[in-house]
Short mmCIF file of C-alpha atoms in Angstrom, two decimals:
data_model
loop_
_atom_site.label_atom_id
_atom_site.label_comp_id
_atom_site.label_asym_id
_atom_site.label_seq_id
_atom_site.Cartn_x
_atom_site.Cartn_y
_atom_site.Cartn_z
CA MET F 23 39.71 65.15 18.31
CA SER F 24 36.31 63.52 17.84
CA ARG F 25 33.87 63.24 20.66
CA ASN F 26 32.78 59.85 22.00
CA PRO F 27 28.98 59.70 21.84
CA PHE F 28 28.80 56.97 24.54
CA GLU F 29 30.57 58.70 27.35
CA ASP F 30 28.63 60.69 29.90
CA ASP F 31 29.42 64.29 29.06
CA ASP F 32 27.95 66.85 31.40
CA ASP F 33 29.26 69.67 29.21
CA LEU F 34 26.33 69.10 26.92
CA PHE F 35 24.09 70.68 29.49
CA ALA F 36 26.49 73.37 30.69
CA GLU F 37 25.58 76.96 30.60
CA ASP F 38 26.22 78.91 27.47
CA PRO F 39 29.60 80.59 27.82
CA PHE F 40 28.19 83.60 26.09
CA GLY F 41 25.32 83.85 28.56
CA ASP F 42 22.66 83.24 25.95
CA SER F 43 20.04 81.07 27.75
CA HIS F 44 18.16 80.44 24.54
CA THR F 45 21.28 79.04 22.90
CA ALA F 46 21.90 76.74 25.88
CA SER F 47 18.32 75.48 25.77
CA ALA F 48 18.58 74.78 22.05
CA ARG F 49 21.83 72.87 22.56
CA GLN F 50 20.21 70.78 25.29
CA ASN F 51 17.20 69.94 23.12
CA ASN F 52 19.44 69.12 20.19
CA SER F 53 21.51 66.76 22.33
CA SER F 54 18.38 65.02 23.63
CA ALA F 55 17.21 64.47 20.07
CA ARG F 56 20.50 62.86 19.07
CA VAL F 57 20.72 60.29 21.89
CA LEU F 58 18.49 57.47 23.05
CA VAL F 59 18.50 56.71 26.78
CA ASP F 60 17.54 53.12 27.75
CA ASP F 61 16.45 51.71 31.10
CA ASP F 62 20.03 51.61 32.39
CA HIS F 63 20.60 55.29 31.44
CA ASP F 64 23.24 54.35 28.85
CA ALA F 65 23.35 56.85 26.06
CA VAL F 66 23.06 55.21 22.67
CA PRO F 67 23.12 57.16 19.40
CA LEU F 68 19.77 56.96 17.67
CA HIS F 69 21.32 56.32 14.30
CA SER F 70 23.03 53.18 15.71
CA VAL F 71 19.64 51.57 16.44
CA ARG F 72 18.50 51.65 12.83
CA ARG F 73 19.99 48.81 10.82
CA SER F 74 19.98 47.85 7.19
CA GLU F 75 18.79 44.39 6.19
CA ASP F 76 22.32 43.09 5.95
CA ALA F 77 23.75 44.85 9.01
CA GLY F 78 24.37 43.67 12.53
CA GLY F 79 24.36 46.81 14.69
CA PHE F 80 24.46 46.82 18.44
CA LEU F 81 21.41 44.46 18.50
CA SER F 82 23.52 41.67 17.01
CA GLY F 83 24.93 41.11 20.46
CA VAL F 84 21.56 39.80 21.63
CA GLY F 85 20.82 37.67 18.59
CA LEU F 86 18.80 40.24 16.61
CA GLY F 87 21.53 41.32 14.28
CA GLY F 88 21.58 40.44 10.61
CA GLY F 89 24.86 40.74 8.80
CA ARG F 90 28.14 42.65 9.21
CA ALA F 91 28.46 44.64 12.43
CA GLY F 92 28.94 48.35 12.17
CA SER F 93 27.03 48.79 8.91
CA TYR F 94 24.16 51.22 9.42
CA THR F 95 21.67 53.14 7.35
CA PRO F 96 20.54 56.66 8.06
CA VAL F 97 17.35 57.35 9.92
CA GLY F 98 14.34 56.97 7.63
CA ALA F 99 16.19 54.97 4.95
CA ASP F 100 14.20 51.87 5.75
CA THR F 101 10.83 53.67 5.74
CA ASP F 102 8.39 53.31 2.88
CA ALA F 103 8.12 56.54 0.98
CA HIS F 104 4.37 56.31 0.43
CA THR F 105 3.01 54.77 3.62
CA GLY F 106 5.60 55.89 6.11
CA SER F 107 5.81 52.43 7.64
CA LEU F 108 8.97 50.47 8.27
CA LYS F 109 10.01 48.20 5.43
CA ARG F 110 11.47 45.67 7.80
CA GLY F 111 11.81 45.42 11.56
CA VAL F 112 13.26 43.11 14.13
CA PHE F 113 9.92 41.35 14.65
CA ASN F 114 9.24 40.28 11.06
CA ASP F 115 12.51 38.52 10.50
CA SER F 116 12.36 35.48 8.22
CA ASN F 117 13.76 33.24 10.94
CA SER F 118 11.21 34.22 13.56
CA GLY F 119 8.49 31.89 12.21
CA LEU F 120 5.97 34.73 11.83
CA THR F 121 6.74 35.72 8.26
CA LYS F 122 3.74 35.61 5.99
CA SER F 123 3.83 32.96 3.30
CA SER F 124 3.00 33.58 -0.35
CA GLY F 125 -0.51 32.20 0.22
CA GLY F 126 -1.33 34.98 2.67
CA GLY F 127 -1.13 32.86 5.85
CA PHE F 128 1.66 32.45 8.31
CA ALA F 129 4.36 29.83 7.89
CA GLN F 130 3.60 28.74 11.42
CA ASP F 131 0.20 27.47 10.22
CA ASP F 132 1.97 24.93 8.01
CA ARG F 133 3.93 23.66 10.99
CA GLU F 134 0.76 23.40 13.07
CA THR F 135 -0.91 21.42 10.29
CA GLU F 136 2.06 19.07 10.15
CA LEU F 137 1.96 18.65 13.94
CA ARG F 138 -1.75 17.82 13.85
CA ARG F 139 -1.15 15.28 11.13
CA ARG F 140 1.58 13.64 13.19
CA GLU F 141 -0.64 13.61 16.26
CA GLU F 142 -3.40 11.85 14.31
CA ALA F 143 -0.91 9.30 12.98
CA LEU F 144 0.39 8.66 16.50
CA ALA F 145 -3.16 8.26 17.81
CA ALA F 146 -3.96 5.72 15.09
CA ARG F 147 -0.71 3.90 15.81
CA GLU F 148 -1.50 3.83 19.53
CA GLN F 149 -4.96 2.40 18.88
CA GLU F 150 -3.46 -0.23 16.62
CA LEU F 151 -0.90 -1.22 19.25
CA ARG F 152 -3.61 -1.52 21.87
CA ALA F 153 -5.65 -3.82 19.65
CA ARG F 154 -2.59 -5.93 18.90
CA GLU F 155 -1.64 -6.09 22.59
CA ALA F 156 -5.16 -7.18 23.49
CA HIS F 157 -4.96 -9.90 20.86
CA VAL F 158 -1.59 -11.11 22.16
CA GLN F 159 -2.88 -11.20 25.73
CA MET F 160 -5.92 -13.15 24.59
CA MET F 161 -3.74 -15.69 22.81
CA ALA F 162 -1.39 -15.96 25.82
CA SER F 163 -4.27 -16.61 28.20
CA GLY F 164 -5.43 -19.52 26.07
CA ALA F 165 -8.61 -17.80 24.91
CA ARG F 166 -9.23 -17.90 21.20
CA PRO F 167 -10.58 -14.87 19.29
CA PRO F 168 -14.03 -15.26 17.74
CA LEU F 169 -14.11 -16.98 14.35
CA ASN F 170 -14.87 -14.54 11.55
CA PHE F 171 -13.88 -16.16 8.24
CA PRO F 172 -15.48 -17.08 5.88
CA PRO F 173 -18.35 -14.70 6.64
CA LEU F 174 -21.19 -17.15 5.99
CA TYR F 175 -19.65 -20.16 7.73
CA SER F 176 -16.77 -19.05 9.95
CA ILE F 177 -14.13 -21.68 10.64
CA MET F 178 -11.11 -19.50 11.53
CA TYR F 179 -9.97 -16.11 12.74
CA HIS F 180 -8.71 -13.80 9.99
CA ALA F 181 -7.65 -10.20 10.72
CA ILE F 182 -4.78 -8.71 8.76
CA ASP F 183 -4.86 -5.40 10.65
CA VAL F 184 -4.48 -7.19 13.99
CA GLU F 185 -2.21 -10.17 13.39
CA VAL F 186 0.13 -8.96 10.65
CA PRO F 187 2.84 -6.34 11.39
CA THR F 188 2.21 -2.87 10.05
CA GLY F 189 4.93 -2.85 7.42
CA ASP F 190 3.78 -6.14 5.86
CA ARG F 191 0.04 -5.56 5.80
CA SER F 192 -0.07 -4.15 2.28
CA THR F 193 1.71 -7.23 0.93
CA VAL F 194 -0.55 -9.71 2.72
CA ARG F 195 -3.65 -7.73 1.78
CA THR F 196 -2.62 -7.70 -1.89
CA ILE F 197 -2.14 -11.48 -1.84
CA PHE F 198 -5.55 -11.83 -0.19
CA TYR F 199 -7.08 -9.76 -3.00
CA LEU F 200 -5.36 -12.05 -5.50
CA TRP F 201 -6.99 -15.01 -3.83
CA LEU F 202 -10.40 -13.31 -4.00
CA ALA F 203 -9.79 -12.54 -7.68
CA LEU F 204 -9.02 -16.22 -8.22
CA GLU F 205 -12.42 -17.14 -6.78
CA ALA F 206 -14.16 -14.70 -9.10
CA MET F 207 -12.19 -16.01 -12.10
CA LEU F 208 -13.14 -19.59 -11.31
CA VAL F 209 -16.81 -18.58 -11.31
CA PHE F 210 -16.41 -16.70 -14.60
CA ASN F 211 -14.53 -19.63 -16.13
CA CYS F 212 -17.35 -21.98 -15.15
CA VAL F 213 -19.94 -19.67 -16.74
CA ALA F 214 -17.86 -19.43 -19.93
CA CYS F 215 -17.58 -23.23 -20.13
CA LEU F 216 -21.34 -23.49 -19.64
CA VAL F 217 -21.99 -21.03 -22.50
CA VAL F 218 -19.58 -22.97 -24.74
CA MET F 219 -21.39 -26.22 -23.94
CA ILE F 220 -24.82 -24.70 -24.64
CA SER F 221 -23.73 -23.02 -27.89
CA GLY F 222 -22.33 -26.36 -29.11
CA PRO F 223 -19.64 -25.27 -31.57
CA ALA F 224 -18.72 -28.00 -34.02
CA ASP F 225 -14.98 -27.52 -33.60
CA VAL F 226 -15.03 -27.76 -29.79
CA SER F 227 -14.75 -31.26 -28.41
CA ASN F 228 -15.53 -32.44 -24.89
CA SER F 229 -17.37 -29.23 -23.98
CA GLY F 230 -19.41 -31.15 -21.39
CA ALA F 231 -16.26 -32.46 -19.71
CA SER F 232 -14.86 -28.92 -19.63
CA PHE F 233 -17.93 -27.63 -17.86
CA GLY F 234 -17.86 -30.48 -15.33
CA SER F 235 -14.20 -29.92 -14.56
CA SER F 236 -14.69 -26.16 -14.22
CA PHE F 237 -17.52 -26.78 -11.74
CA VAL F 238 -15.28 -29.04 -9.65
CA TYR F 239 -12.59 -26.34 -9.69
CA LEU F 240 -14.97 -24.01 -7.84
CA PHE F 241 -14.53 -26.11 -4.68
CA THR F 242 -11.20 -27.87 -5.00
CA ILE F 243 -9.09 -24.98 -6.26
CA SER F 244 -10.77 -22.53 -3.89
CA ALA F 245 -10.04 -24.60 -0.79
CA GLY F 246 -6.63 -25.78 -1.96
CA SER F 247 -5.39 -22.28 -2.84
CA PHE F 248 -6.52 -20.88 0.50
CA PHE F 249 -4.98 -23.55 2.73
CA LEU F 250 -1.90 -24.31 0.64
CA TRP F 251 -0.53 -20.89 -0.26
CA TYR F 252 -2.62 -18.00 1.09
CA ARG F 253 -2.91 -19.14 4.69
CA PRO F 254 0.79 -20.13 4.80
CA VAL F 255 1.92 -16.68 3.63
CA TYR F 256 -0.47 -15.11 6.14
CA ASN F 257 1.12 -17.17 8.94
CA ALA F 258 4.59 -16.54 7.55
CA TYR F 259 4.26 -12.76 7.91
CA MET F 260 2.39 -13.07 11.19
CA LYS F 261 4.93 -15.41 12.84
CA ASP F 262 7.99 -14.60 10.70
CA SER F 263 8.36 -18.33 10.04
CA SER F 264 10.67 -19.82 7.42
CA MET F 265 8.60 -23.00 7.25
CA PHE F 266 5.45 -21.16 6.20
CA PHE F 267 7.40 -19.13 3.67
CA TYR F 268 8.55 -22.36 2.03
CA PHE F 269 4.99 -23.68 1.98
CA PHE F 270 4.01 -20.55 0.09
CA PHE F 271 6.90 -20.79 -2.37
CA ILE F 272 6.11 -24.41 -3.24
CA PHE F 273 2.35 -24.27 -3.58
CA ASN F 274 2.11 -20.77 -4.99
CA GLY F 275 4.57 -21.89 -7.65
CA PHE F 276 2.12 -24.67 -8.59
CA HIS F 277 -0.66 -22.11 -8.63
CA ILE F 278 1.25 -19.94 -11.13
CA LEU F 279 1.56 -22.99 -13.36
CA PHE F 280 -2.19 -23.54 -12.93
CA ASP F 281 -2.83 -19.98 -14.15
CA ALA F 282 -0.82 -20.70 -17.28
CA TYR F 283 -2.66 -24.01 -17.76
CA MET F 284 -6.06 -22.30 -17.52
CA ALA F 285 -4.98 -19.56 -19.93
CA VAL F 286 -4.08 -22.17 -22.56
CA GLY F 287 -7.55 -23.76 -22.48
CA VAL F 288 -6.97 -27.42 -23.26
CA PRO F 289 -10.26 -28.94 -24.53
CA GLY F 290 -11.99 -31.05 -21.91
CA ALA F 291 -9.70 -29.76 -19.10
CA GLY F 292 -12.18 -27.35 -17.55
CA SER F 293 -10.74 -24.08 -18.82
CA ALA F 294 -12.07 -21.53 -21.28
CA GLY F 295 -8.72 -20.43 -22.61
CA ILE F 296 -7.25 -19.36 -25.90
CA ILE F 297 -7.61 -22.74 -27.64
CA ILE F 298 -11.33 -22.93 -26.84
CA MET F 299 -11.68 -19.30 -27.93
CA LEU F 300 -10.14 -19.99 -31.33
CA GLN F 301 -12.36 -23.05 -31.82
CA CYS F 302 -15.47 -21.06 -30.96
CA LEU F 303 -14.55 -18.28 -33.37
CA SER F 304 -13.86 -20.79 -36.14
CA SER F 305 -17.38 -22.18 -35.57
CA ASN F 306 -18.81 -18.62 -35.69
CA LYS F 307 -19.81 -18.71 -32.02
CA LYS F 308 -18.87 -15.13 -31.25
CA ALA F 309 -20.51 -14.85 -27.80
CA ALA F 310 -18.80 -17.97 -26.52
CA GLY F 311 -15.54 -16.87 -28.15
CA ALA F 312 -15.76 -13.45 -26.47
CA LEU F 313 -16.27 -15.02 -23.04
CA CYS F 314 -13.31 -17.31 -23.62
CA GLY F 315 -11.20 -14.33 -24.68
CA ILE F 316 -12.08 -12.46 -21.49
CA SER F 317 -11.29 -15.57 -19.43
CA PHE F 318 -7.92 -15.92 -21.18
CA SER F 319 -7.05 -12.25 -20.46
CA LEU F 320 -7.98 -12.60 -16.79
CA TRP F 321 -5.81 -15.69 -16.32
CA ILE F 322 -2.84 -13.91 -17.93
CA LEU F 323 -3.27 -10.85 -15.70
CA HIS F 324 -3.56 -13.04 -12.62
CA LEU F 325 -0.46 -14.93 -13.68
CA LEU F 326 1.58 -11.72 -13.98
CA ALA F 327 0.30 -10.36 -10.66
CA SER F 328 1.08 -13.66 -8.94
CA LEU F 329 4.61 -13.63 -10.33
CA PHE F 330 5.12 -10.08 -9.06
CA MET F 331 3.93 -10.93 -5.55
CA TYR F 332 5.94 -14.17 -5.53
CA ARG F 333 9.08 -12.16 -6.24
CA LYS F 334 8.17 -9.58 -3.59
CA VAL F 335 7.69 -12.25 -0.94
CA ARG F 336 10.94 -13.89 -1.99
CA THR F 337 12.77 -10.57 -1.60
CA HIS F 338 11.31 -10.14 1.88
CA TYR F 339 12.31 -13.70 2.77
CA THR F 340 15.89 -13.07 1.70
CA ALA F 341 16.09 -9.71 3.47
CA ARG F 342 14.93 -11.30 6.72
CA GLY F 343 17.77 -13.83 6.56
CA HIS F 344 15.64 -16.98 6.52
CA THR F 345 17.23 -20.26 5.41
CA PHE F 346 16.08 -23.70 4.36
CA SER F 347 17.76 -25.32 7.38
CA GLU F 348 15.77 -23.02 9.63
CA ALA F 349 12.59 -24.08 7.84
CA LYS F 350 13.41 -27.76 8.37
CA GLN F 351 14.11 -27.19 12.05
CA GLN F 352 10.78 -25.41 12.48
CA ALA F 353 9.01 -28.24 10.66
CA TYR F 354 10.57 -30.83 12.99
CA GLN F 355 9.63 -28.80 16.05
CA GLY F 356 6.09 -28.32 14.82
CA PHE F 357 5.68 -32.01 14.13
CA ALA F 358 7.10 -32.95 17.54
CA GLN F 359 4.74 -30.56 19.31
CA SER F 360 1.66 -31.74 17.44
CA SER F 361 -0.55 -34.54 18.76
CA ALA F 362 0.27 -36.73 15.77
CA GLY F 363 3.98 -36.23 16.34
CA GLN F 364 3.74 -37.00 20.03
CA THR F 365 1.77 -40.18 19.27
CA ALA F 366 4.36 -41.28 16.72
CA VAL F 367 7.23 -40.62 19.14
CA THR F 368 5.48 -42.55 21.91
CA THR F 369 4.82 -45.50 19.61
CA ALA F 370 8.41 -45.56 18.34
CA ALA F 371 9.82 -45.35 21.88
CA GLY F 372 7.60 -48.20 23.05
CA ALA F 373 8.62 -50.38 20.11
CA TYR F 374 12.29 -49.68 20.82
CA MET F 375 11.95 -50.63 24.49
CA ARG F 376 10.14 -53.88 23.65
CA SER F 377 12.81 -54.82 21.13
CA ASN F 378 15.58 -54.39 23.73
CA THR F 379 13.78 -56.50 26.35
CA GLY F 380 12.72 -59.16 23.90
CA ASN F 381 9.07 -58.47 24.59
CA PHE F 382 7.33 -57.68 21.32
CA VAL F 383 3.81 -57.90 22.73
#
């Protein structure tokens, strides 16, 4: 019958039946070497403490086990033959978070870096929300923020990072950059028309009229594009308004047609497009033809970018669930709340009352 190693057996320390005290002492030492006594004085076999990498052992009961319970390795099997150190212990488990990564650092460092990055993002988000809240409180109190746009002669407040929601800022900022690119293209187009007029190619007619029209475009198209389609889309994203979205769709659609018109380059129409380029090249005016070619390429690129952003805004409009009836209702409400609308309503009501009483004075 096999002996239970866990039960408290006092016979291990009994006297030697043969009276040999040295034999009894050796047996006692041998028994002490084969058992491990913990703080509760429970005898545990030493070989049961050592586990293989896929074994559970008695430590699996407290969450330190690995695989199948009862699978053990002999003492010293998990010790490196050259260094004498343990190959793997309970404190360098892969799930403990202290395992060294392939780069030589600890995996915990990566988590700390990710936590710091999230903390910085939260701090930036908090600062942004505070600025937006301050702006909302300022608007609610009736105070207007300081005018900051255009920089040289400010007539309005323009702050994408404050007034536009976070998720829509990249879209509004891209449209703003398109508007700035339009201003630069109008200047370049005017310079190209001036060069064409000075070079005087024989095949180009009405070069003076083209330069005059291009100079007028610097002011009319700049102001019209800002107030008719950029500012509406800015307000549309800021206020989530269907009415402003429709303003953008209508007038930005006309602007896309204007890009195509400028790329064509009708003589005398104020554009240095492909037709003017071909006429300059046929008259051997290479410098003027090169400028017209660059102007044509810029108008085409701006046309494609405008089409892309038009479609993106349209997708956002559809996803938000806006409708044309909602836009009309907002337009009526805006007109009724405006001073012009209130004056018109008052005048119409007075005329109606005079007609019913017979007093038309």
